[in-house]
Amino acid sequence: GEHEYSIRSKITLSPHYAFSKRDFGPIYILFEIPMFNLSKLRIKYLRIIENYKTSNTHRWVRYITQSSSYVYRLN
């Protein structure tokens, strides 16, 4: 089924400066969620073509969701 996730955050500016929303501009959000795949794309089979004799291979896939273009504009 469909899932919905949300995050709530609070940004506190220094009280020494009087910023208006216009002075502050957009907020760029950078985040990383390990072992979560937003696109639901899964790797079922992986074949290593070259044989590396000096290193051991492990059957493990790391899924990660990274922010790329999330921008919040203040009104």
XYZ file of C-alpha atoms in Angstrom, residues 24-71:
48
model
C 16.035 34.996 4.751
C 15.126 33.495 1.346
C 14.412 29.851 0.543
C 15.466 26.965 2.768
C 17.402 24.171 1.082
C 16.860 20.839 2.787
C 19.643 18.260 2.758
C 19.037 14.817 4.212
C 19.970 11.175 3.896
C 17.822 8.176 4.847
C 19.808 4.920 5.005
C 18.199 1.602 4.017
C 15.143 3.338 2.528
C 14.342 3.419 -1.173
C 11.722 5.981 -2.159
C 11.362 4.731 -5.737
C 10.719 1.119 -4.612
C 13.365 -0.040 -7.115
C 14.885 -3.295 -5.884
C 17.962 -5.236 -6.946
C 17.034 -8.924 -7.122
C 20.064 -10.335 -8.909
C 23.603 -9.045 -9.188
C 26.380 -10.784 -11.061
C 30.040 -9.844 -10.679
C 31.694 -10.305 -14.062
C 35.333 -9.739 -13.100
C 36.890 -12.073 -10.570
C 38.787 -10.153 -7.897
C 41.091 -12.602 -6.149
C 42.423 -10.047 -3.671
C 39.069 -9.054 -2.199
C 36.125 -10.964 -0.772
C 32.678 -10.179 -2.083
C 29.679 -9.905 0.240
C 26.017 -10.322 -0.638
C 24.777 -6.983 0.585
C 23.001 -4.067 -1.073
C 22.783 -0.679 0.598
C 19.713 1.360 -0.269
C 19.839 5.051 0.503
C 17.566 8.019 -0.150
C 19.311 11.363 -0.553
C 17.875 14.806 -1.008
C 18.586 16.393 -4.342
C 16.313 19.360 -4.951
C 14.075 20.008 -1.973
C 13.534 23.737 -1.500
